[in-house]
Amino acid sequence: MSRRSGIVFVLICIFAVVSAEWVGGNPPDPYRAPDPMAFGSTSGASGAICTFAPGASQ
Amino acid sequence: MIVRTVLLTTLLLTLAVTAGVRFALLLGIGLAIGFALERFGFGFAGPWRRLIRERNGQGVMAQLLAIGLTALAIQPLIAYAPGSMLGAIAPISVSMVLAAFVFGLAMQLILGCGSGTLVNAGSGNVLAIVALPFFCIGSFIGTLWVPAAIEWTPHAVVSLPQSLGVPGSVFTTLGGLLLIGWGVSRFTDGPLWNKKLITAAVILAGLAVVHVLVAGQPWGVVYGLGLWVAKGAVSLGWDPSTAAFWTHPINASALTESILTDTTSLTSMGLLGGAAMAAWAGSRDVPLWPELKPWIFLMVIVAGLLLGISSRLAFGCNVGALFSGIASGSGHGWAWMLAGFLGSVLGVRLRDWLWIRAVREAG
């Protein structure tokens, strides 16, 4: 087996994760989509961030 | 080539229509970052290893260049639009420093950091493919532990833009990077700059700036990995209201929304896909299974778990904390760099010892 099998496996896993979540009841809603870019928009940052520290003063 | 372009365009257009243009752009940025990292061989764990073992500082100099260019652009941008954009600012604490040390050690064991594990997995590296799910599980475990860590140890936020103003912060950030670059240049044997890595650094900095413009926040990796496991746990009956981290409005919202609208999920999936595209052509001739003893996979699993847990407790991995933290002017990025590098010094020794045994026993 070559690394190509590994690549195909990873791509299938990504597809499976997204599909499972979609089928499980969390499809995205395009009518609630924020502005295309946060810069200059009123919708701001898209969500959580890695440096998020709940409880610590930010 | 044409088929891949058509498939990619269809994927991004479909995401733009079903979720929103911003999310398609974020996936596209992730794909571009993954492609660039794999194609140019740009990374974090590998260059630190080469500096420690071979006194080769080319990769580290490229990292410093990428961080410096990003800082130069994003600190004024974030200050210009404080309502819609935020930096990767996080607190410094004992637990944060210890976690960064452990991350630095673990990333040397599998030669994959936050971005590196994703890129390696995307390019079909079986060790990274084994490590990645445990990285995700570890990141989720870290979300359960981080509120206690914050409560039990003092956490102090050091934001250079807030303390020194944007010009002072940019000057201090670039000065710090130059100082480290000078130290690396003194330590390095041989040429200091590598054209390919400099090109990659400039591309990465450009993509990191575009990421801030689109997402409103700097590039990160590990949040999405923990989120995927949290969503899986909820579907299996886990109650997120029992975890302080997941009751915070931002995280509770991320749990109920689609991962196709989560910034770090999209860029992390993009990293996997981009690396897959870059590695596809040459992947047929490379064997999937390395000649190593099976017990090395147990070590990879432990390292994957450690990467996940430590990156959450350190408020980010080499991307969210080191790259984006320093570029944003966060003191915790500098603390992460120092502790992570010390962990890497130990990790390099440990990896050499383990790998020599694994190869010898396999042979």
GROMACS .gro file of C-alpha atoms in nm:
model
  421
    1MET     CA    1   0.000   0.000   0.000
    2SER     CA    2   0.120   0.348  -0.080
    3ARG     CA    3   0.068   0.683   0.087
    4ARG     CA    4  -0.206   0.749  -0.166
    5SER     CA    5  -0.422   0.506   0.031
    6GLY     CA    6  -0.358   0.718   0.339
    7ILE     CA    7  -0.460   1.035   0.154
    8VAL     CA    8  -0.782   0.873   0.030
    9PHE     CA    9  -0.855   0.748   0.383
   10VAL     CA   10  -0.813   1.098   0.530
   11LEU     CA   11  -1.035   1.257   0.264
   12ILE     CA   12  -1.304   0.994   0.327
   13CYS     CA   13  -1.282   1.066   0.702
   14ILE     CA   14  -1.332   1.441   0.647
   15PHE     CA   15  -1.631   1.370   0.422
   16ALA     CA   16  -1.772   1.127   0.682
   17VAL     CA   17  -1.738   1.379   0.968
   18VAL     CA   18  -1.909   1.658   0.771
   19SER     CA   19  -2.182   1.424   0.642
   20ALA     CA   20  -2.251   1.274   0.984
   21GLU     CA   21  -2.290   1.619   1.137
   22TRP     CA   22  -2.511   1.740   0.852
   23VAL     CA   23  -2.736   1.432   0.870
   24GLY     CA   24  -2.735   1.455   1.251
   25GLY     CA   25  -2.924   1.783   1.233
   26ASN     CA   26  -2.667   2.059   1.202
   27PRO     CA   27  -2.680   2.174   0.840
   28PRO     CA   28  -2.554   2.529   0.781
   29ASP     CA   29  -2.810   2.802   0.727
   30PRO     CA   30  -2.711   3.030   0.435
   31TYR     CA   31  -2.968   3.291   0.542
   32ARG     CA   32  -2.768   3.352   0.862
   33ALA     CA   33  -2.435   3.385   0.683
   34PRO     CA   34  -2.217   3.674   0.801
   35ASP     CA   35  -2.064   3.930   0.564
   36PRO     CA   36  -1.803   3.777   0.335
   37MET     CA   37  -1.523   3.953   0.523
   38ALA     CA   38  -1.504   4.050   0.889
   39PHE     CA   39  -1.294   4.354   0.800
   40GLY     CA   40  -1.525   4.649   0.751
   41SER     CA   41  -1.834   4.450   0.842
   42THR     CA   42  -2.063   4.466   1.140
   43SER     CA   43  -2.070   4.089   1.194
   44GLY     CA   44  -1.716   4.068   1.329
   45ALA     CA   45  -1.519   3.755   1.409
   46SER     CA   46  -1.667   3.427   1.291
   47GLY     CA   47  -1.654   3.234   1.616
   48ALA     CA   48  -1.435   3.084   1.880
   49ILE     CA   49  -1.058   3.121   1.877
   50CYS     CA   50  -0.776   2.894   1.998
   51THR     CA   51  -0.659   3.148   2.255
   52PHE     CA   52  -1.002   3.161   2.417
   53ALA     CA   53  -0.963   3.143   2.796
   54PRO     CA   54  -1.303   3.131   2.970
   55GLY     CA   55  -1.290   3.290   3.312
   56ALA     CA   56  -0.959   3.466   3.260
   57SER     CA   57  -0.975   3.838   3.195
   58GLN     CA   58  -0.916   3.895   2.822
   59MET     CA   59  -0.519   1.901  -1.308
   60ILE     CA   60  -0.838   2.023  -1.480
   61VAL     CA   61  -1.050   1.768  -1.291
   62ARG     CA   62  -0.899   1.877  -0.959
   63THR     CA   63  -0.959   2.246  -1.038
   64VAL     CA   64  -1.321   2.179  -1.133
   65LEU     CA   65  -1.376   1.969  -0.818
   66LEU     CA   66  -1.220   2.234  -0.596
   67THR     CA   67  -1.419   2.518  -0.752
   68THR     CA   68  -1.740   2.316  -0.719
   69LEU     CA   69  -1.663   2.242  -0.353
   70LEU     CA   70  -1.597   2.606  -0.267
   71LEU     CA   71  -1.902   2.734  -0.460
   72THR     CA   72  -2.124   2.473  -0.294
   73LEU     CA   73  -2.000   2.582   0.050
   74ALA     CA   74  -2.053   2.949  -0.043
   75VAL     CA   75  -2.415   2.877  -0.139
   76THR     CA   76  -2.501   2.640   0.147
   77ALA     CA   77  -2.318   2.814   0.433
   78GLY     CA   78  -2.193   3.155   0.320
   79VAL     CA   79  -1.916   3.320   0.120
   80ARG     CA   80  -1.702   3.382   0.430
   81PHE     CA   81  -1.689   3.011   0.507
   82ALA     CA   82  -1.596   2.920   0.152
   83LEU     CA   83  -1.315   3.177   0.169
   84LEU     CA   84  -1.193   3.028   0.497
   85LEU     CA   85  -1.187   2.678   0.352
   86GLY     CA   86  -1.000   2.817   0.052
   87ILE     CA   87  -0.745   2.985   0.281
   88GLY     CA   88  -0.698   2.658   0.470
   89LEU     CA   89  -0.649   2.469   0.144
   90ALA     CA   90  -0.391   2.723   0.030
   91ILE     CA   91  -0.203   2.709   0.362
   92GLY     CA   92  -0.202   2.327   0.359
   93PHE     CA   93  -0.083   2.320  -0.001
   94ALA     CA   94   0.194   2.575   0.066
   95LEU     CA   95   0.317   2.405   0.385
   96GLU     CA   96   0.338   2.065   0.213
   97ARG     CA   97   0.477   2.188  -0.119
   98PHE     CA   98   0.747   2.410   0.032
   99GLY     CA   99   0.827   2.184   0.328
  100PHE     CA  100   0.758   2.469   0.570
  101GLY     CA  101   0.691   2.364   0.928
  102PHE     CA  102   0.757   2.423   1.295
  103ALA     CA  103   0.861   2.096   1.463
  104GLY     CA  104   1.108   1.998   1.188
  105PRO     CA  105   1.298   2.329   1.179
  106TRP     CA  106   1.329   2.332   1.558
  107ARG     CA  107   1.465   1.977   1.541
  108ARG     CA  108   1.716   2.075   1.269
  109LEU     CA  109   1.829   2.375   1.473
  110ILE     CA  110   1.878   2.165   1.786
  111ARG     CA  111   2.042   1.861   1.620
  112GLU     CA  112   2.220   2.003   1.316
  113ARG     CA  113   2.262   2.374   1.399
  114ASN     CA  114   2.059   2.444   1.085
  115GLY     CA  115   1.860   2.763   1.147
  116GLN     CA  116   1.709   2.812   0.800
  117GLY     CA  117   1.362   2.691   0.896
  118VAL     CA  118   1.353   2.891   1.218
  119MET     CA  119   1.461   3.208   1.035
  120ALA     CA  120   1.175   3.152   0.788
  121GLN     CA  121   0.934   3.113   1.082
  122LEU     CA  122   1.057   3.440   1.236
  123LEU     CA  123   1.017   3.616   0.901
  124ALA     CA  124   0.660   3.486   0.860
  125ILE     CA  125   0.564   3.593   1.214
  126GLY     CA  126   0.726   3.935   1.171
  127LEU     CA  127   0.552   4.008   0.840
  128THR     CA  128   0.220   3.896   0.985
  129ALA     CA  129   0.266   4.113   1.297
  130LEU     CA  130   0.351   4.414   1.084
  131ALA     CA  131   0.016   4.384   0.907
  132ILE     CA  132  -0.232   4.247   1.159
  133GLN     CA  133  -0.158   4.455   1.468
  134PRO     CA  134  -0.252   4.783   1.296
  135LEU     CA  135  -0.546   4.611   1.121
  136ILE     CA  136  -0.692   4.479   1.447
  137ALA     CA  137  -0.641   4.816   1.617
  138TYR     CA  138  -0.810   4.989   1.324
  139ALA     CA  139  -1.124   4.774   1.351
  140PRO     CA  140  -1.149   4.673   1.719
  141GLY     CA  141  -1.521   4.594   1.700
  142SER     CA  142  -1.499   4.349   1.415
  143MET     CA  143  -1.152   4.201   1.462
  144LEU     CA  144  -0.963   4.053   1.755
  145GLY     CA  145  -0.610   3.934   1.818
  146ALA     CA  146  -0.490   3.601   1.955
  147ILE     CA  147  -0.439   3.740   2.305
  148ALA     CA  148  -0.435   3.492   2.595
  149PRO     CA  149  -0.307   3.486   2.952
  150ILE     CA  150   0.029   3.364   3.081
  151SER     CA  151   0.033   3.125   3.376
  152VAL     CA  152   0.229   2.836   3.524
  153SER     CA  153  -0.011   2.582   3.373
  154MET     CA  154   0.010   2.755   3.034
  155VAL     CA  155   0.392   2.745   3.036
  156LEU     CA  156   0.402   2.381   3.149
  157ALA     CA  157   0.152   2.288   2.878
  158ALA     CA  158   0.360   2.463   2.611
  159PHE     CA  159   0.665   2.268   2.735
  160VAL     CA  160   0.473   1.940   2.701
  161PHE     CA  161   0.349   2.040   2.355
  162GLY     CA  162   0.705   2.115   2.245
  163LEU     CA  163   0.817   1.773   2.372
  164ALA     CA  164   0.525   1.582   2.217
  165MET     CA  165   0.554   1.753   1.878
  166GLN     CA  166   0.913   1.633   1.851
  167LEU     CA  167   0.811   1.275   1.933
  168ILE     CA  168   0.591   1.252   1.622
  169LEU     CA  169   0.754   1.539   1.429
  170GLY     CA  170   0.418   1.706   1.394
  171CYS     CA  171   0.292   2.020   1.562
  172GLY     CA  172  -0.064   2.156   1.532
  173SER     CA  173  -0.040   2.242   1.165
  174GLY     CA  174   0.224   1.975   1.099
  175THR     CA  175   0.010   1.684   1.220
  176LEU     CA  176  -0.273   1.797   0.991
  177VAL     CA  177  -0.042   1.847   0.694
  178ASN     CA  178   0.135   1.516   0.753
  179ALA     CA  179  -0.198   1.332   0.787
  180GLY     CA  180  -0.327   1.501   0.472
  181SER     CA  181  -0.019   1.387   0.283
  182GLY     CA  182  -0.084   1.025   0.384
  183ASN     CA  183   0.172   0.986   0.666
  184VAL     CA  184   0.037   0.693   0.865
  185LEU     CA  185   0.192   0.806   1.196
  186ALA     CA  186   0.011   1.140   1.169
  187ILE     CA  187  -0.309   0.963   1.062
  188VAL     CA  188  -0.291   0.756   1.382
  189ALA     CA  189  -0.201   1.060   1.597
  190LEU     CA  190  -0.471   1.295   1.462
  191PRO     CA  191  -0.783   1.137   1.620
  192PHE     CA  192  -0.605   1.125   1.955
  193PHE     CA  193  -0.496   1.488   1.908
  194CYS     CA  194  -0.867   1.568   1.864
  195ILE     CA  195  -0.966   1.364   2.173
  196GLY     CA  196  -0.688   1.529   2.373
  197SER     CA  197  -0.806   1.873   2.265
  198PHE     CA  198  -1.154   1.785   2.395
  199ILE     CA  199  -1.011   1.657   2.726
  200GLY     CA  200  -0.819   1.985   2.749
  201THR     CA  201  -1.146   2.181   2.725
  202LEU     CA  202  -1.268   1.991   3.032
  203TRP     CA  203  -0.952   2.073   3.228
  204VAL     CA  204  -0.884   2.433   3.124
  205PRO     CA  205  -1.143   2.600   3.354
  206ALA     CA  206  -0.982   2.428   3.656
  207ALA     CA  207  -0.635   2.534   3.539
  208ILE     CA  208  -0.755   2.894   3.509
  209GLU     CA  209  -0.916   2.881   3.854
  210TRP     CA  210  -0.623   2.720   4.036
  211THR     CA  211  -0.331   2.921   3.900
  212PRO     CA  212  -0.302   3.298   3.850
  213HIS     CA  213  -0.343   3.396   3.484
  214ALA     CA  214  -0.215   3.733   3.366
  215VAL     CA  215  -0.291   3.875   3.024
  216VAL     CA  216  -0.002   4.066   2.865
  217SER     CA  217  -0.125   4.249   2.557
  218LEU     CA  218   0.151   4.454   2.398
  219PRO     CA  219  -0.085   4.665   2.181
  220GLN     CA  220  -0.282   4.758   2.494
  221SER     CA  221   0.025   4.826   2.707
  222LEU     CA  222   0.251   4.998   2.454
  223GLY     CA  223   0.015   5.112   2.179
  224VAL     CA  224   0.029   4.965   1.829
  225PRO     CA  225   0.357   5.130   1.715
  226GLY     CA  226   0.531   5.030   2.039
  227SER     CA  227   0.391   4.678   2.019
  228VAL     CA  228   0.497   4.628   1.657
  229PHE     CA  229   0.842   4.769   1.736
  230THR     CA  230   0.877   4.541   2.040
  231THR     CA  231   0.752   4.235   1.849
  232LEU     CA  232   0.989   4.291   1.558
  233GLY     CA  233   1.274   4.372   1.798
  234GLY     CA  234   1.215   4.046   1.986
  235LEU     CA  235   1.207   3.848   1.661
  236LEU     CA  236   1.529   4.018   1.544
  237LEU     CA  237   1.696   3.936   1.875
  238ILE     CA  238   1.601   3.569   1.842
  239GLY     CA  239   1.711   3.576   1.477
  240TRP     CA  240   2.049   3.713   1.588
  241GLY     CA  241   2.079   3.433   1.844
  242VAL     CA  242   1.989   3.173   1.581
  243SER     CA  243   2.242   3.322   1.338
  244ARG     CA  244   2.516   3.290   1.603
  245PHE     CA  245   2.421   2.928   1.672
  246THR     CA  246   2.379   2.819   1.310
  247ASP     CA  247   2.647   2.645   1.106
  248GLY     CA  248   2.625   2.708   0.732
  249PRO     CA  249   2.387   2.930   0.533
  250LEU     CA  250   2.114   3.109   0.726
  251TRP     CA  251   1.858   3.169   0.452
  252ASN     CA  252   1.685   2.927   0.219
  253LYS     CA  253   1.509   3.070  -0.087
  254LYS     CA  254   1.231   2.811  -0.086
  255LEU     CA  255   1.156   2.861   0.284
  256ILE     CA  256   1.163   3.241   0.249
  257THR     CA  257   0.910   3.213  -0.034
  258ALA     CA  258   0.694   2.990   0.186
  259ALA     CA  259   0.723   3.235   0.478
  260VAL     CA  260   0.605   3.527   0.262
  261ILE     CA  261   0.313   3.320   0.125
  262LEU     CA  262   0.218   3.201   0.474
  263ALA     CA  263   0.229   3.556   0.612
  264GLY     CA  264   0.008   3.676   0.324
  265LEU     CA  265  -0.245   3.399   0.388
  266ALA     CA  266  -0.239   3.466   0.764
  267VAL     CA  267  -0.322   3.833   0.700
  268VAL     CA  268  -0.603   3.740   0.460
  269HIS     CA  269  -0.732   3.500   0.728
  270VAL     CA  270  -0.755   3.790   0.976
  271LEU     CA  271  -0.937   4.007   0.720
  272VAL     CA  272  -1.190   3.733   0.642
  273ALA     CA  273  -1.240   3.565   0.981
  274GLY     CA  274  -1.180   3.869   1.201
  275GLN     CA  275  -0.935   3.666   1.407
  276PRO     CA  276  -0.590   3.514   1.356
  277TRP     CA  277  -0.526   3.162   1.226
  278GLY     CA  278  -0.569   2.875   1.472
  279VAL     CA  279  -0.589   2.498   1.457
  280VAL     CA  280  -0.679   2.312   1.775
  281TYR     CA  281  -1.014   2.462   1.871
  282GLY     CA  282  -1.185   2.289   1.579
  283LEU     CA  283  -1.031   1.951   1.665
  284GLY     CA  284  -1.178   1.958   2.016
  285LEU     CA  285  -1.509   2.082   1.880
  286TRP     CA  286  -1.543   1.780   1.650
  287VAL     CA  287  -1.504   1.540   1.944
  288ALA     CA  288  -1.737   1.748   2.163
  289LYS     CA  289  -2.004   1.724   1.893
  290GLY     CA  290  -1.948   1.349   1.872
  291ALA     CA  291  -1.974   1.322   2.251
  292VAL     CA  292  -2.302   1.517   2.251
  293SER     CA  293  -2.445   1.282   1.988
  294LEU     CA  294  -2.351   0.991   2.218
  295GLY     CA  295  -2.541   1.144   2.509
  296TRP     CA  296  -2.277   1.362   2.683
  297ASP     CA  297  -2.428   1.667   2.853
  298PRO     CA  298  -2.219   1.980   2.767
  299SER     CA  299  -2.383   2.177   3.049
  300THR     CA  300  -2.163   1.976   3.287
  301ALA     CA  301  -1.849   2.138   3.142
  302ALA     CA  302  -1.777   2.504   3.220
  303PHE     CA  303  -1.588   2.551   2.892
  304TRP     CA  304  -1.884   2.441   2.680
  305THR     CA  305  -2.141   2.649   2.869
  306HIS     CA  306  -1.973   2.972   2.764
  307PRO     CA  307  -2.201   3.132   2.501
  308ILE     CA  308  -1.936   3.126   2.224
  309ASN     CA  309  -1.861   2.756   2.273
  310ALA     CA  310  -2.223   2.657   2.334
  311SER     CA  311  -2.308   2.829   2.006
  312ALA     CA  312  -2.025   2.645   1.826
  313LEU     CA  313  -2.169   2.315   1.953
  314THR     CA  314  -2.511   2.383   1.802
  315GLU     CA  315  -2.391   2.538   1.477
  316SER     CA  316  -2.253   2.345   1.179
  317ILE     CA  317  -1.879   2.279   1.169
  318LEU     CA  318  -1.900   2.426   0.819
  319THR     CA  319  -1.945   2.763   0.990
  320ASP     CA  320  -1.662   2.720   1.244
  321THR     CA  321  -1.345   2.909   1.151
  322THR     CA  322  -1.081   2.669   1.285
  323SER     CA  323  -1.273   2.361   1.165
  324LEU     CA  324  -1.278   2.497   0.811
  325THR     CA  325  -0.913   2.599   0.801
  326SER     CA  326  -0.806   2.270   0.963
  327MET     CA  327  -1.006   2.066   0.710
  328GLY     CA  328  -0.852   2.291   0.444
  329LEU     CA  329  -0.503   2.209   0.574
  330LEU     CA  330  -0.576   1.837   0.538
  331GLY     CA  331  -0.719   1.884   0.188
  332GLY     CA  332  -0.448   2.124   0.071
  333ALA     CA  333  -0.170   1.892   0.187
  334ALA     CA  334  -0.348   1.602   0.014
  335MET     CA  335  -0.353   1.796  -0.314
  336ALA     CA  336   0.015   1.886  -0.285
  337ALA     CA  337   0.123   1.532  -0.196
  338TRP     CA  338  -0.109   1.344  -0.434
  339ALA     CA  339   0.122   1.322  -0.736
  340GLY     CA  340   0.419   1.178  -0.549
  341SER     CA  341   0.223   0.963  -0.305
  342ARG     CA  342   0.198   0.650  -0.519
  343ASP     CA  343   0.566   0.562  -0.485
  344VAL     CA  344   0.593   0.613  -0.109
  345PRO     CA  345   0.507   0.313   0.112
  346LEU     CA  346   0.227   0.370   0.363
  347TRP     CA  347   0.376   0.168   0.649
  348PRO     CA  348   0.720   0.264   0.783
  349GLU     CA  349   0.952  -0.013   0.900
  350LEU     CA  350   0.904   0.039   1.271
  351LYS     CA  351   0.807  -0.181   1.561
  352PRO     CA  352   0.431  -0.171   1.638
  353TRP     CA  353   0.493  -0.032   1.988
  354ILE     CA  354   0.592   0.300   1.828
  355PHE     CA  355   0.223   0.349   1.746
  356LEU     CA  356   0.143   0.339   2.117
  357MET     CA  357   0.390   0.623   2.163
  358VAL     CA  358   0.226   0.810   1.873
  359ILE     CA  359  -0.116   0.773   2.041
  360VAL     CA  360   0.019   0.907   2.372
  361ALA     CA  361   0.192   1.195   2.190
  362GLY     CA  362  -0.131   1.274   2.003
  363LEU     CA  363  -0.326   1.292   2.330
  364LEU     CA  364  -0.056   1.510   2.489
  365LEU     CA  365  -0.059   1.747   2.191
  366GLY     CA  366  -0.434   1.793   2.223
  367ILE     CA  367  -0.448   1.839   2.600
  368SER     CA  368  -0.144   2.065   2.619
  369SER     CA  369  -0.248   2.286   2.329
  370ARG     CA  370  -0.579   2.365   2.499
  371LEU     CA  371  -0.414   2.432   2.837
  372ALA     CA  372  -0.151   2.651   2.664
  373PHE     CA  373  -0.423   2.852   2.485
  374GLY     CA  374  -0.317   2.736   2.143
  375CYS     CA  375  -0.057   2.531   1.964
  376ASN     CA  376   0.239   2.649   1.759
  377VAL     CA  377  -0.012   2.823   1.531
  378GLY     CA  378  -0.274   2.978   1.763
  379ALA     CA  379  -0.030   3.064   2.043
  380LEU     CA  380   0.318   3.088   1.891
  381PHE     CA  381   0.253   3.219   1.539
  382SER     CA  382  -0.072   3.412   1.588
  383GLY     CA  383  -0.005   3.500   1.952
  384ILE     CA  384   0.329   3.668   1.886
  385ALA     CA  385   0.198   3.828   1.567
  386SER     CA  386  -0.096   3.972   1.767
  387GLY     CA  387   0.131   4.110   2.038
  388SER     CA  388   0.030   3.859   2.306
  389GLY     CA  389   0.283   3.793   2.581
  390HIS     CA  390   0.169   3.433   2.600
  391GLY     CA  391   0.304   3.374   2.248
  392TRP     CA  392   0.656   3.458   2.369
  393ALA     CA  393   0.617   3.243   2.682
  394TRP     CA  394   0.491   2.962   2.456
  395MET     CA  395   0.795   2.994   2.230
  396LEU     CA  396   1.044   2.970   2.517
  397ALA     CA  397   0.868   2.682   2.697
  398GLY     CA  398   0.790   2.498   2.372
  399PHE     CA  399   1.150   2.520   2.259
  400LEU     CA  400   1.280   2.385   2.591
  401GLY     CA  401   1.029   2.100   2.561
  402SER     CA  402   1.154   2.039   2.208
  403VAL     CA  403   1.515   2.011   2.326
  404LEU     CA  404   1.407   1.724   2.551
  405GLY     CA  405   1.170   1.586   2.286
  406VAL     CA  406   1.445   1.566   2.023
  407ARG     CA  407   1.662   1.357   2.256
  408LEU     CA  408   1.370   1.133   2.350
  409ARG     CA  409   1.266   1.082   1.988
  410ASP     CA  410   1.618   0.987   1.882
  411TRP     CA  411   1.638   0.732   2.161
  412LEU     CA  412   1.295   0.584   2.083
  413TRP     CA  413   1.339   0.582   1.704
  414ILE     CA  414   1.679   0.416   1.715
  415ARG     CA  415   1.525   0.135   1.926
  416ALA     CA  416   1.215   0.107   1.703
  417VAL     CA  417   1.420   0.085   1.381
  418ARG     CA  418   1.677  -0.152   1.532
  419GLU     CA  419   1.408  -0.389   1.665
  420ALA     CA  420   1.220  -0.376   1.332
  421GLY     CA  421   1.541  -0.456   1.143
   0.00000   0.00000   0.00000
